[in-house]
PDB file of C-alpha atoms in Angstrom:
ATOM      1  CA  MET V   1       0.000   0.000   0.000  1.00 41.00           C
ATOM      2  CA  SER V   2       1.281   3.400  -0.906  1.00 48.00           C
ATOM      3  CA  ALA V   3       1.524   6.090   1.745  1.00 50.00           C
ATOM      4  CA  GLU V   4       0.161   8.508  -0.840  1.00 54.00           C
ATOM      5  CA  ASN V   5      -3.247   6.790  -0.712  1.00 56.00           C
ATOM      6  CA  GLN V   6      -3.671   7.102   3.055  1.00 69.00           C
ATOM      7  CA  GLN V   7      -6.170   9.646   4.259  1.00 76.00           C
ATOM      8  CA  GLU V   8      -4.751  12.207   6.668  1.00 89.00           C
ATOM      9  CA  LEU V   9      -8.094  13.247   8.114  1.00 92.00           C
ATOM     10  CA  SER V  10     -11.580  11.813   8.403  1.00 93.00           C
ATOM     11  CA  VAL V  11     -14.243  14.494   8.230  1.00 96.00           C
ATOM     12  CA  LEU V  12     -17.618  13.422   9.597  1.00 96.00           C
ATOM     13  CA  VAL V  13     -20.742  15.320   8.530  1.00 97.00           C
ATOM     14  CA  GLU V  14     -24.486  15.087   9.075  1.00 95.00           C
ATOM     15  CA  ASP V  15     -25.680  14.677   5.498  1.00 94.00           C
ATOM     16  CA  LYS V  16     -24.915  14.685   1.773  1.00 95.00           C
ATOM     17  CA  VAL V  17     -25.520  18.431   1.539  1.00 93.00           C
ATOM     18  CA  ALA V  18     -22.791  19.121   4.100  1.00 94.00           C
ATOM     19  CA  LYS V  19     -20.433  16.785   2.256  1.00 96.00           C
ATOM     20  CA  ALA V  20     -21.130  18.518  -1.046  1.00 95.00           C
ATOM     21  CA  LEU V  21     -20.567  21.963   0.476  1.00 93.00           C
ATOM     22  CA  ILE V  22     -17.226  20.976   1.929  1.00 94.00           C
ATOM     23  CA  LEU V  23     -16.079  19.269  -1.273  1.00 95.00           C
ATOM     24  CA  ALA V  24     -17.077  22.363  -3.267  1.00 95.00           C
ATOM     25  CA  VAL V  25     -14.858  24.721  -1.272  1.00 94.00           C
ATOM     26  CA  LEU V  26     -11.757  22.580  -0.805  1.00 94.00           C
ATOM     27  CA  PRO V  27      -8.968  22.565  -3.377  1.00 94.00           C
ATOM     28  CA  SER V  28      -8.328  19.208  -5.049  1.00 91.00           C
ATOM     29  CA  GLY V  29      -4.990  18.839  -3.253  1.00 90.00           C
ATOM     30  CA  ILE V  30      -6.767  18.800   0.092  1.00 91.00           C
ATOM     31  CA  ARG V  31      -9.762  16.754  -1.101  1.00 91.00           C
ATOM     32  CA  SER V  32      -7.405  13.939  -2.068  1.00 91.00           C
ATOM     33  CA  ARG V  33      -5.948  13.855   1.463  1.00 92.00           C
ATOM     34  CA  ILE V  34      -9.203  13.611   3.409  1.00 94.00           C
ATOM     35  CA  ASN V  35     -12.166  11.282   3.642  1.00 94.00           C
ATOM     36  CA  ILE V  36     -15.603  12.828   4.171  1.00 96.00           C
ATOM     37  CA  GLU V  37     -18.173  10.458   5.666  1.00 96.00           C
ATOM     38  CA  VAL V  38     -21.895  11.105   6.002  1.00 97.00           C
ATOM     39  CA  ILE V  39     -22.831   9.973   9.518  1.00 96.00           C
ATOM     40  CA  GLY V  40     -26.334  11.303  10.062  1.00 91.00           C
ATOM     41  CA  SER V  41     -27.782  13.422  12.828  1.00 94.00           C
ATOM     42  CA  ALA V  42     -25.991  15.684  15.272  1.00 94.00           C
ATOM     43  CA  SER V  43     -26.530  13.001  17.886  1.00 95.00           C
ATOM     44  CA  ALA V  44     -24.811  10.449  15.647  1.00 96.00           C
ATOM     45  CA  LEU V  45     -21.851  12.801  15.220  1.00 96.00           C
ATOM     46  CA  SER V  46     -21.635  13.160  19.002  1.00 95.00           C
ATOM     47  CA  ARG V  47     -21.549   9.371  19.304  1.00 94.00           C
ATOM     48  CA  GLN V  48     -18.660   9.258  16.852  1.00 93.00           C
ATOM     49  CA  LEU V  49     -16.725  11.752  18.988  1.00 92.00           C
ATOM     50  CA  ALA V  50     -17.306   9.568  22.036  1.00 92.00           C
ATOM     51  CA  SER V  51     -16.275   6.463  20.141  1.00 92.00           C
ATOM     52  CA  ASN V  52     -13.096   8.090  18.929  1.00 91.00           C
ATOM     53  CA  TYR V  53     -12.211   9.149  22.463  1.00 90.00           C
ATOM     54  CA  ILE V  54     -12.927   5.677  23.864  1.00 88.00           C
ATOM     55  CA  ARG V  55     -10.633   4.134  21.249  1.00 86.00           C
ATOM     56  CA  GLN V  56      -7.881   6.269  22.740  1.00 79.00           C
ATOM     57  CA  LYS V  57      -8.085   8.915  20.047  1.00 67.00           C
ATOM     58  CA  GLN V  58      -6.795   6.603  17.334  1.00 61.00           C
ATOM     59  CA  ASP V  59      -8.336   8.446  14.415  1.00 68.00           C
ATOM     60  CA  ASN V  60      -7.503  11.899  13.180  1.00 88.00           C
ATOM     61  CA  ILE V  61     -11.053  13.207  12.860  1.00 91.00           C
ATOM     62  CA  MET V  62     -12.935  16.433  12.446  1.00 94.00           C
ATOM     63  CA  VAL V  63     -16.671  16.538  13.062  1.00 96.00           C
ATOM     64  CA  VAL V  64     -18.540  19.191  11.078  1.00 96.00           C
ATOM     65  CA  PHE V  65     -22.003  19.941  12.400  1.00 95.00           C
ATOM     66  CA  ASP V  66     -24.582  21.918  10.452  1.00 94.00           C
ATOM     67  CA  GLY V  67     -24.626  25.596  11.432  1.00 93.00           C
ATOM     68  CA  ASP V  68     -27.872  25.268  13.381  1.00 92.00           C
ATOM     69  CA  GLN V  69     -26.041  23.057  15.901  1.00 94.00           C
ATOM     70  CA  LYS V  70     -23.641  25.795  17.041  1.00 94.00           C
ATOM     71  CA  ALA V  71     -26.245  27.017  19.532  1.00 94.00           C
ATOM     72  CA  LYS V  72     -26.453  23.432  20.846  1.00 94.00           C
ATOM     73  CA  GLU V  73     -22.702  22.881  21.209  1.00 94.00           C
ATOM     74  CA  SER V  74     -22.798  22.434  24.967  1.00 93.00           C
ATOM     75  CA  LYS V  75     -25.610  19.884  24.693  1.00 95.00           C
ATOM     76  CA  ASN V  76     -23.820  17.937  21.940  1.00 94.00           C
ATOM     77  CA  LEU V  77     -20.513  17.865  23.854  1.00 94.00           C
ATOM     78  CA  SER V  78     -22.258  16.815  27.060  1.00 92.00           C
ATOM     79  CA  HIS V  79     -24.051  14.055  25.149  1.00 92.00           C
ATOM     80  CA  ALA V  80     -20.740  12.874  23.711  1.00 93.00           C
ATOM     81  CA  TYR V  81     -19.056  12.973  27.114  1.00 93.00           C
ATOM     82  CA  THR V  82     -21.860  10.932  28.698  1.00 92.00           C
ATOM     83  CA  MET V  83     -21.484   8.308  26.009  1.00 91.00           C
ATOM     84  CA  THR V  84     -17.785   7.839  26.829  1.00 92.00           C
ATOM     85  CA  GLU V  85     -18.835   6.482  30.242  1.00 91.00           C
ATOM     86  CA  SER V  86     -15.561   7.973  31.444  1.00 87.00           C
ATOM     87  CA  THR V  87     -14.649   8.858  34.997  1.00 85.00           C
ATOM     88  CA  ASN V  88     -11.945  11.207  33.719  1.00 82.00           C
ATOM     89  CA  ASP V  89     -12.300  14.970  33.982  1.00 87.00           C
ATOM     90  CA  ALA V  90     -15.292  16.062  31.920  1.00 89.00           C
ATOM     91  CA  ASP V  91     -13.734  19.438  31.084  1.00 90.00           C
ATOM     92  CA  ASP V  92     -10.602  17.802  29.650  1.00 89.00           C
ATOM     93  CA  ILE V  93     -12.598  15.374  27.540  1.00 90.00           C
ATOM     94  CA  LYS V  94     -14.957  18.072  26.290  1.00 91.00           C
ATOM     95  CA  ALA V  95     -11.966  20.280  25.413  1.00 91.00           C
ATOM     96  CA  TRP V  96     -10.463  17.398  23.408  1.00 90.00           C
ATOM     97  CA  MET V  97     -13.785  16.914  21.630  1.00 92.00           C
ATOM     98  CA  LYS V  98     -14.313  20.629  21.008  1.00 93.00           C
ATOM     99  CA  SER V  99     -10.894  20.847  19.345  1.00 93.00           C
ATOM    100  CA  ARG V 100     -12.224  18.419  16.729  1.00 94.00           C
ATOM    101  CA  VAL V 101     -15.555  20.162  16.071  1.00 96.00           C
ATOM    102  CA  GLU V 102     -16.370  22.740  13.415  1.00 95.00           C
ATOM    103  CA  TYR V 103     -19.617  24.136  12.017  1.00 95.00           C
ATOM    104  CA  LEU V 104     -20.883  24.925   8.569  1.00 93.00           C
ATOM    105  CA  PRO V 105     -21.514  28.647   8.169  1.00 89.00           C
ATOM    106  CA  SER V 106     -25.092  29.735   8.842  1.00 77.00           C
ATOM    107  CA  GLU V 107     -27.458  29.427  11.742  1.00 71.00           C
ATOM    108  CA  THR V 108     -29.905  27.253   9.860  1.00 62.00           C
ATOM    109  CA  TRP V 109     -29.942  23.772   8.420  1.00 57.00           C
ATOM    110  CA  PRO V 110     -28.338  23.953   4.931  1.00 54.00           C
ATOM    111  CA  LEU V 111     -31.509  22.850   3.133  1.00 55.00           C
ATOM    112  CA  GLN V 112     -33.427  25.765   4.694  1.00 54.00           C
ATOM    113  CA  VAL V 113     -31.155  28.424   3.187  1.00 49.00           C
ATOM    114  CA  LYS V 114     -32.957  30.157   0.346  1.00 49.00           C
TER     115      LYS V 114
END
């Protein structure tokens, strides 16, 4: 296997619209180095953050929520923390998770933008 074919970053998104938006703005040189996966709801993305933490942060991931989720960041991070079932410091875990979270621009779901 060639090292050139390895993905440097997994980007997890809620839906196909988010994936299309991200692919549209990234230059081809970056697109070839990342893998964008459609995961589903904001809750599903939070579960993926928890899973990645539980697996001792093995994957280099970025979770991109739709813009409407920015107002719910605390709820999503708390949900993810709860799912880790960790007894470690919640603030440290949430900080680790937050460093891997981004949001699409806008305060609405992408399909609602007119």
